[in-house]
mmCIF file of C-alpha atoms in Angstrom:
data_model
loop_
_atom_site.group_PDB
_atom_site.id
_atom_site.type_symbol
_atom_site.label_atom_id
_atom_site.label_comp_id
_atom_site.label_asym_id
_atom_site.label_seq_id
_atom_site.Cartn_x
_atom_site.Cartn_y
_atom_site.Cartn_z
ATOM 1 C CA MET A 2 -7.867 87.728 45.339
ATOM 2 C CA MET A 3 -5.951 88.119 42.123
ATOM 3 C CA TYR A 4 -7.668 85.015 40.636
ATOM 4 C CA LEU A 5 -11.033 86.495 41.536
ATOM 5 C CA LEU A 6 -10.213 89.734 39.759
ATOM 6 C CA MET A 7 -9.061 87.793 36.703
ATOM 7 C CA CYS A 8 -12.312 85.846 36.635
ATOM 8 C CA VAL A 9 -14.364 89.039 36.870
ATOM 9 C CA ALA A 10 -12.329 90.603 34.079
ATOM 10 C CA LEU A 11 -12.802 87.578 31.851
ATOM 11 C CA MET A 12 -16.538 87.546 32.507
ATOM 12 C CA ALA A 13 -16.751 91.232 31.590
ATOM 13 C CA MET A 14 -14.772 90.664 28.415
ATOM 14 C CA ASP A 15 -16.955 87.679 27.504
ATOM 15 C CA TYR A 16 -20.100 89.714 28.146
ATOM 16 C CA ARG A 17 -18.951 92.638 26.037
ATOM 17 C CA GLY A 18 -16.979 90.979 23.222
ATOM 18 C CA HIS A 19 -17.534 87.215 23.499
ATOM 19 C CA TYR A 20 -13.774 86.590 23.643
ATOM 20 C CA VAL A 21 -13.852 83.518 25.871
ATOM 21 C CA PRO A 22 -15.105 81.017 23.202
ATOM 22 C CA ARG A 23 -12.388 82.172 20.859
ATOM 23 C CA ILE A 24 -9.773 81.816 23.591
ATOM 24 C CA ARG A 25 -11.165 78.366 24.467
ATOM 25 C CA SER A 26 -10.989 77.320 20.807
ATOM 26 C CA ALA A 27 -7.416 78.522 20.539
ATOM 27 C CA ILE A 28 -6.432 76.628 23.678
ATOM 28 C CA GLU A 29 -8.203 73.478 22.448
ATOM 29 C CA ALA A 30 -6.454 73.755 19.085
ATOM 30 C CA ALA A 31 -3.126 74.119 20.868
ATOM 31 C CA PHE A 32 -3.756 71.069 23.034
ATOM 32 C CA GLU A 33 -5.354 68.881 20.299
ATOM 33 C CA PRO A 34 -2.057 67.029 19.498
ATOM 34 C CA LEU A 35 -1.737 66.298 23.198
ATOM 35 C CA TYR A 36 -5.234 64.781 23.209
ATOM 36 C CA HIS A 37 -4.253 62.531 20.303
ATOM 37 C CA LEU A 38 -1.023 61.615 22.062
ATOM 38 C CA VAL A 39 -2.840 60.754 25.270
ATOM 39 C CA GLY A 40 -5.345 58.578 23.356
ATOM 40 C CA LEU A 41 -2.670 56.827 21.325
ATOM 41 C CA PRO A 42 -1.970 53.965 23.819
ATOM 42 C CA SER A 43 -5.646 53.040 24.114
ATOM 43 C CA ARG A 44 -6.080 53.119 20.339
ATOM 44 C CA ALA A 45 -2.936 51.039 19.917
ATOM 45 C CA VAL A 46 -4.193 48.500 22.442
ATOM 46 C CA LYS A 47 -7.539 48.349 20.656
ATOM 47 C CA THR A 48 -5.861 47.899 17.259
ATOM 48 C CA VAL A 49 -3.571 45.162 18.560
ATOM 49 C CA THR A 50 -6.519 43.428 20.217
ATOM 50 C CA GLU A 51 -8.553 43.499 17.017
ATOM 51 C CA TYR A 52 -5.545 42.300 15.020
ATOM 52 C CA SER A 53 -4.933 39.479 17.481
ATOM 53 C CA ARG A 54 -8.588 38.510 17.334
ATOM 54 C CA SER A 55 -8.538 38.530 13.530
ATOM 55 C CA TYR A 56 -5.263 36.596 13.473
ATOM 56 C CA GLN A 57 -6.654 34.002 15.868
ATOM 57 C CA GLN A 58 -9.770 33.698 13.732
ATOM 58 C CA LEU A 59 -7.580 33.133 10.683
ATOM 59 C CA LEU A 60 -5.614 30.506 12.586
ATOM 60 C CA ASP A 61 -8.825 28.763 13.642
ATOM 61 C CA GLU A 62 -10.192 28.867 10.103
ATOM 62 C CA ASN A 63 -6.892 27.575 8.744
ATOM 63 C CA ARG A 64 -6.882 24.761 11.287
ATOM 64 C CA ASN A 65 -10.470 23.839 10.458
ATOM 65 C CA LEU A 66 -9.727 23.881 6.733
ATOM 66 C CA SER A 67 -6.633 21.753 7.294
ATOM 67 C CA GLU A 68 -8.722 19.216 9.198
ATOM 68 C CA VAL A 69 -11.300 19.171 6.407
ATOM 69 C CA ILE A 70 -8.548 18.702 3.810
ATOM 70 C CA LEU A 71 -7.024 15.862 5.829
ATOM 71 C CA GLN A 72 -10.405 14.190 6.176
ATOM 72 C CA GLN A 73 -11.076 14.563 2.457
ATOM 73 C CA SER A 74 -7.580 13.286 1.674
ATOM 74 C CA GLY A 75 -8.172 10.257 3.884
ATOM 75 C CA SER A 76 -11.479 9.590 2.143
ATOM 76 C CA ILE A 77 -9.834 9.917 -1.275
ATOM 77 C CA GLN A 78 -7.043 7.551 -0.255
ATOM 78 C CA GLN A 79 -9.622 5.071 1.019
ATOM 79 C CA LEU A 80 -11.508 5.295 -2.268
ATOM 80 C CA ARG A 81 -8.287 4.766 -4.190
ATOM 81 C CA ALA A 82 -7.452 1.760 -2.038
ATOM 82 C CA LEU A 83 -10.916 0.342 -2.701
ATOM 83 C CA GLN A 84 -10.500 0.963 -6.426
ATOM 84 C CA GLU A 85 -7.133 -0.795 -6.430
ATOM 85 C CA GLU A 86 -8.594 -3.686 -4.445
ATOM 86 C CA ASN A 87 -11.477 -3.963 -6.922
ATOM 87 C CA LEU A 88 -9.003 -3.980 -9.807
ATOM 88 C CA ARG A 89 -7.004 -6.742 -8.131
ATOM 89 C CA LEU A 90 -10.141 -8.773 -7.518
ATOM 90 C CA ARG A 91 -11.214 -8.279 -11.130
ATOM 91 C CA ALA A 92 -7.779 -9.386 -12.302
ATOM 92 C CA LEU A 93 -8.082 -12.477 -10.126
ATOM 93 C CA LEU A 94 -11.438 -13.313 -11.660
ATOM 94 C CA GLU A 95 -10.161 -12.712 -15.190
ATOM 95 C CA ALA A 96 -7.200 -14.970 -14.468
ATOM 96 C CA THR A 97 -9.615 -17.803 -13.723
ATOM 97 C CA SER A 98 -11.841 -17.461 -16.785
ATOM 98 C CA GLY A 99 -11.950 -20.390 -19.201
ATOM 99 C CA ARG A 100 -10.161 -22.805 -16.854
ATOM 100 C CA HIS A 101 -11.581 -26.001 -15.385
ATOM 101 C CA PHE A 102 -10.804 -25.093 -11.812
ATOM 102 C CA GLU A 103 -12.527 -23.728 -8.791
ATOM 103 C CA PHE A 104 -10.948 -20.964 -6.779
ATOM 104 C CA ARG A 105 -11.244 -19.739 -3.241
ATOM 105 C CA PHE A 106 -10.296 -16.226 -2.195
ATOM 106 C CA ALA A 107 -7.971 -15.675 0.743
ATOM 107 C CA GLU A 108 -6.215 -12.711 2.307
ATOM 108 C CA MET A 109 -2.719 -12.432 3.690
ATOM 109 C CA VAL A 110 -2.534 -11.776 7.412
ATOM 110 C CA GLN A 111 1.235 -11.966 7.873
ATOM 111 C CA VAL A 112 4.285 -11.753 5.606
ATOM 112 C CA ASN A 113 7.797 -13.076 6.205
ATOM 113 C CA LEU A 114 10.316 -12.095 3.526
ATOM 114 C CA ASP A 115 13.459 -13.088 5.370
ATOM 115 C CA PRO A 116 16.209 -13.835 2.796
ATOM 116 C CA PHE A 117 16.192 -17.459 3.926
ATOM 117 C CA SER A 118 12.433 -17.903 4.226
ATOM 118 C CA HIS A 119 9.804 -16.384 1.960
ATOM 119 C CA LYS A 120 6.442 -17.270 3.475
ATOM 120 C CA VAL A 121 3.065 -15.649 4.017
ATOM 121 C CA ILE A 122 0.162 -16.619 6.238
ATOM 122 C CA ILE A 123 -3.372 -16.555 4.828
ATOM 123 C CA ASP A 124 -6.738 -16.521 6.567
ATOM 124 C CA ARG A 125 -7.887 -19.923 5.276
ATOM 125 C CA GLY A 126 -7.242 -23.297 6.837
ATOM 126 C CA SER A 127 -8.448 -26.863 7.105
ATOM 127 C CA ARG A 128 -11.968 -25.700 7.948
ATOM 128 C CA ASP A 129 -12.025 -24.095 4.475
ATOM 129 C CA GLY A 130 -10.722 -27.186 2.687
ATOM 130 C CA VAL A 131 -7.148 -25.959 2.268
ATOM 131 C CA PHE A 132 -4.610 -28.761 1.831
ATOM 132 C CA PRO A 133 -0.786 -29.000 1.661
ATOM 133 C CA GLY A 134 0.621 -28.493 -1.799
ATOM 134 C CA GLN A 135 -2.361 -26.457 -2.979
ATOM 135 C CA ALA A 136 -1.380 -23.899 -5.623
ATOM 136 C CA VAL A 137 -1.716 -20.217 -4.765
ATOM 137 C CA LEU A 138 -2.082 -17.428 -7.347
ATOM 138 C CA ASP A 139 -2.632 -13.712 -7.489
ATOM 139 C CA GLY A 140 -4.060 -11.641 -10.315
ATOM 140 C CA THR A 141 -0.917 -11.852 -12.443
ATOM 141 C CA GLY A 142 0.697 -15.216 -11.810
ATOM 142 C CA VAL A 143 1.732 -18.050 -9.533
ATOM 143 C CA MET A 144 2.674 -17.013 -5.993
ATOM 144 C CA GLY A 145 3.503 -20.319 -4.334
ATOM 145 C CA GLN A 146 1.936 -23.315 -2.661
ATOM 146 C CA VAL A 147 0.474 -24.172 0.713
ATOM 147 C CA ALA A 148 3.134 -25.626 2.997
ATOM 148 C CA ASP A 149 1.391 -25.930 6.382
ATOM 149 C CA VAL A 150 -2.307 -26.031 7.214
ATOM 150 C CA HIS A 151 -3.960 -25.155 10.511
ATOM 151 C CA PHE A 152 -7.617 -24.876 11.425
ATOM 152 C CA GLY A 153 -8.136 -21.243 10.415
ATOM 153 C CA LEU A 154 -4.770 -20.288 8.929
ATOM 154 C CA SER A 155 -2.293 -21.664 6.423
ATOM 155 C CA THR A 156 1.331 -20.962 5.548
ATOM 156 C CA VAL A 157 2.168 -20.377 1.891
ATOM 157 C CA LEU A 158 5.686 -20.981 0.586
ATOM 158 C CA LEU A 159 6.426 -18.385 -2.099
ATOM 159 C CA ILE A 160 8.134 -19.328 -5.362
ATOM 160 C CA SER A 161 10.983 -16.963 -4.428
ATOM 161 C CA ASP A 162 11.882 -19.004 -1.330
ATOM 162 C CA PRO A 163 15.374 -20.561 -1.660
ATOM 163 C CA ASP A 164 13.884 -24.008 -0.943
ATOM 164 C CA HIS A 165 11.171 -23.781 -3.583
ATOM 165 C CA ALA A 166 11.384 -25.470 -6.996
ATOM 166 C CA LEU A 167 8.701 -25.060 -9.640
ATOM 167 C CA PRO A 168 8.403 -27.114 -12.861
ATOM 168 C CA VAL A 169 7.899 -24.659 -15.724
ATOM 169 C CA GLN A 170 8.052 -24.518 -19.480
ATOM 170 C CA ILE A 171 8.730 -21.779 -21.990
ATOM 171 C CA ALA A 172 5.368 -20.906 -23.514
ATOM 172 C CA ARG A 173 6.886 -20.071 -26.897
ATOM 173 C CA THR A 174 8.817 -23.311 -27.402
ATOM 174 C CA GLY A 175 7.409 -25.754 -24.844
ATOM 175 C CA LEU A 176 10.877 -26.378 -23.350
ATOM 176 C CA ARG A 177 10.499 -27.777 -19.836
ATOM 177 C CA THR A 178 12.802 -26.916 -16.956
ATOM 178 C CA VAL A 179 12.689 -26.007 -13.262
ATOM 179 C CA ALA A 180 12.618 -22.513 -11.724
ATOM 180 C CA TYR A 181 14.247 -22.170 -8.307
ATOM 181 C CA GLY A 182 13.728 -19.471 -5.706
ATOM 182 C CA THR A 183 16.717 -17.255 -4.960
ATOM 183 C CA GLY A 184 15.647 -15.481 -1.790
ATOM 184 C CA GLU A 185 14.856 -12.382 -3.859
ATOM 185 C CA THR A 186 11.270 -11.616 -4.771
ATOM 186 C CA ALA A 187 12.332 -10.227 -8.151
ATOM 187 C CA THR A 188 14.424 -13.183 -9.355
ATOM 188 C CA LEU A 189 13.958 -16.871 -10.156
ATOM 189 C CA LEU A 190 16.880 -19.036 -11.292
ATOM 190 C CA LEU A 191 16.789 -21.617 -14.097
ATOM 191 C CA PRO A 192 20.248 -23.231 -13.967
ATOM 192 C CA ASN A 193 19.557 -26.335 -16.055
ATOM 193 C CA VAL A 194 18.700 -24.927 -19.472
ATOM 194 C CA PRO A 195 20.753 -26.585 -22.261
ATOM 195 C CA GLN A 196 23.185 -24.325 -24.105
ATOM 196 C CA GLN A 197 21.505 -24.974 -27.454
ATOM 197 C CA ALA A 198 18.012 -24.293 -26.118
ATOM 198 C CA ASP A 199 16.040 -21.510 -27.753
ATOM 199 C CA VAL A 200 15.579 -19.076 -24.882
ATOM 200 C CA ARG A 201 15.032 -15.377 -25.428
ATOM 201 C CA LEU A 202 14.651 -12.335 -23.244
ATOM 202 C CA ASP A 203 11.054 -11.700 -22.184
ATOM 203 C CA ASP A 204 10.030 -15.310 -22.890
ATOM 204 C CA LEU A 205 7.007 -16.244 -20.804
ATOM 205 C CA LEU A 206 7.383 -19.111 -18.333
ATOM 206 C CA VAL A 207 4.243 -21.035 -17.404
ATOM 207 C CA THR A 208 3.580 -23.989 -15.139
ATOM 208 C CA SER A 209 4.211 -27.287 -16.914
ATOM 209 C CA GLY A 210 1.860 -29.364 -14.765
ATOM 210 C CA LEU A 211 4.598 -31.830 -13.831
ATOM 211 C CA GLY A 212 4.850 -32.805 -10.197
ATOM 212 C CA ASP A 213 1.071 -32.746 -9.667
ATOM 213 C CA ARG A 214 1.302 -29.540 -7.679
ATOM 214 C CA PHE A 215 0.560 -26.717 -10.085
ATOM 215 C CA PRO A 216 -1.986 -27.064 -12.880
ATOM 216 C CA PRO A 217 -0.451 -26.455 -16.321
ATOM 217 C CA GLY A 218 -0.586 -23.156 -18.142
ATOM 218 C CA PHE A 219 -0.528 -20.633 -15.320
ATOM 219 C CA PRO A 220 1.911 -17.720 -15.909
ATOM 220 C CA VAL A 221 4.946 -17.705 -13.649
ATOM 221 C CA ALA A 222 7.674 -15.311 -14.830
ATOM 222 C CA ARG A 223 9.414 -13.638 -17.760
ATOM 223 C CA VAL A 224 13.037 -14.221 -18.730
ATOM 224 C CA THR A 225 15.312 -11.302 -17.854
ATOM 225 C CA THR A 226 18.823 -12.669 -18.521
ATOM 226 C CA VAL A 227 20.388 -15.583 -20.414
ATOM 227 C CA ASP A 228 24.034 -16.328 -19.587
ATOM 228 C CA ARG A 229 25.753 -18.765 -21.950
ATOM 229 C CA ASP A 230 29.284 -19.981 -21.236
ATOM 230 C CA ALA A 231 30.938 -21.954 -24.028
ATOM 231 C CA GLY A 232 32.699 -24.151 -21.486
ATOM 232 C CA GLU A 233 29.509 -25.123 -19.674
ATOM 233 C CA THR A 234 26.807 -27.626 -20.543
ATOM 234 C CA PHE A 235 23.938 -25.490 -19.336
ATOM 235 C CA SER A 236 22.985 -21.842 -19.641
ATOM 236 C CA VAL A 237 22.013 -19.861 -16.569
ATOM 237 C CA VAL A 238 18.666 -18.169 -17.055
ATOM 238 C CA ARG A 239 17.052 -15.694 -14.687
ATOM 239 C CA ALA A 240 13.441 -14.599 -14.706
ATOM 240 C CA ARG A 241 11.249 -12.079 -12.919
ATOM 241 C CA PRO A 242 8.098 -13.456 -11.257
ATOM 242 C CA LEU A 243 4.852 -12.009 -12.557
ATOM 243 C CA ALA A 244 3.053 -12.304 -9.230
ATOM 244 C CA ALA A 245 3.358 -9.440 -6.759
ATOM 245 C CA LEU A 246 5.246 -11.473 -4.174
ATOM 246 C CA ASP A 247 6.080 -8.477 -1.996
ATOM 247 C CA ARG A 248 2.841 -6.568 -2.545
ATOM 248 C CA GLY A 249 -0.877 -7.126 -2.678
ATOM 249 C CA ARG A 250 -3.143 -8.803 -0.189
ATOM 250 C CA GLU A 251 -5.632 -11.022 -1.993
ATOM 251 C CA VAL A 252 -4.756 -14.476 -3.325
ATOM 252 C CA LEU A 253 -6.524 -17.405 -4.961
ATOM 253 C CA LEU A 254 -6.388 -21.005 -3.809
ATOM 254 C CA VAL A 255 -6.697 -23.378 -6.778
ATOM 255 C CA ILE A 256 -9.092 -26.325 -6.585
ATOM 256 C CA GLN A 257 -9.070 -28.630 -9.608
ATOM 257 C CA ARG A 258 -12.385 -30.035 -10.799
ATOM 258 C CA ASP A 259 -13.507 -33.492 -11.937
ATOM 259 C CA ALA A 260 -10.760 -36.140 -11.911
ATOM 260 C CA ASP A 261 -8.183 -33.685 -10.682
ATOM 261 C CA ALA A 262 -10.470 -32.677 -7.841
ATOM 262 C CA THR A 263 -10.446 -36.249 -6.549
ATOM 263 C CA GLY A 264 -6.702 -36.124 -6.178
ATOM 264 C CA ALA A 265 -6.996 -32.761 -4.455
ATOM 265 C CA LYS A 266 -9.517 -34.103 -1.963
ATOM 266 C CA GLU A 267 -7.277 -37.055 -1.189
ATOM 267 C CA ASN A 268 -4.659 -34.547 -0.092
ATOM 268 C CA MET A 269 -7.059 -32.731 2.228
ATOM 269 C CA PRO A 270 -6.484 -33.114 5.985
ATOM 270 C CA GLY A 271 -8.543 -36.016 7.285
ATOM 271 C CA ASN A 272 -8.289 -37.962 4.005
ATOM 272 C CA ASN A 273 -4.536 -38.488 4.162
ATOM 273 C CA GLU A 274 -2.881 -41.466 5.644
ATOM 274 C CA PRO A 275 -0.774 -40.692 8.726
ATOM 275 C CA GLY A 276 2.290 -38.718 7.744
ATOM 276 C CA GLN A 277 1.095 -38.280 4.143
ATOM 277 C CA ALA A 278 0.462 -34.521 4.505
ATOM 278 C CA ALA A 279 3.954 -34.019 5.867
ATOM 279 C CA GLU A 280 5.396 -36.004 2.962
ATOM 280 C CA ASP A 281 3.372 -33.927 0.468
ATOM 281 C CA SER A 282 4.631 -30.722 2.086
ATOM 282 C CA GLN A 283 8.193 -31.993 1.848
ATOM 283 C CA GLU A 284 7.720 -32.936 -1.819
ATOM 284 C CA ALA A 285 6.264 -29.481 -2.530
ATOM 285 C CA THR A 286 9.571 -27.838 -1.773
ATOM 286 C CA GLU A 287 11.737 -30.310 -3.643
#
């Protein structure tokens, strides 16, 4: 009953003085902070959701960009590798210019740089005319010689192998000696150089042509140390091979032309007498 009377009174007041809208406005103004407080959780959830969505979009974009960068980086690396390979091939071709030889490209398929055995396997064999004792080069110098030949593969004994000996001469003076492998790709040993011999640091060593294995004039190494002992007959000379014995992939097989080519063909499998190839391989490492 009391509520009814209050309602009637309020209606009369609103009819006469229009007080109710002002009262309603005052009440709404008083409760406005409460409205904001009640709506705060939903707004917070909406803000967090939008932030999470934006953050996830940024993560996705970052991931996509990272993938693009990786793909571009891989392409650039591939291009660089192709450029380096082209440079190596060009160096190989330049190394052959002006010489009376034929050359056959080959690629390494396996490398063994054990301290006691420095050998690589190439993808050429008897079907390609490879023969034991055949000289092998890269774009900068002599790498070694063919030791074993199979149908589609061959084993190359590197000049750094402890069992390898290579007749060389000093390009500046013409002094002939022998360079031995040490088991280290960066060092060749020349133990039989006379004390009075004119040997200097950075002297170029080239193949002498003796032994009928390596054609003369191909670069082999540069002198790095000369040890002279007054009480010894010979100096001990060390040299660094010019060929990239522990790097690179492409090599050249040397085929001599004209009269020399005849001797090369006689060493090819099928033209040797029984056991001759094995003897040639043995002589190659002596």
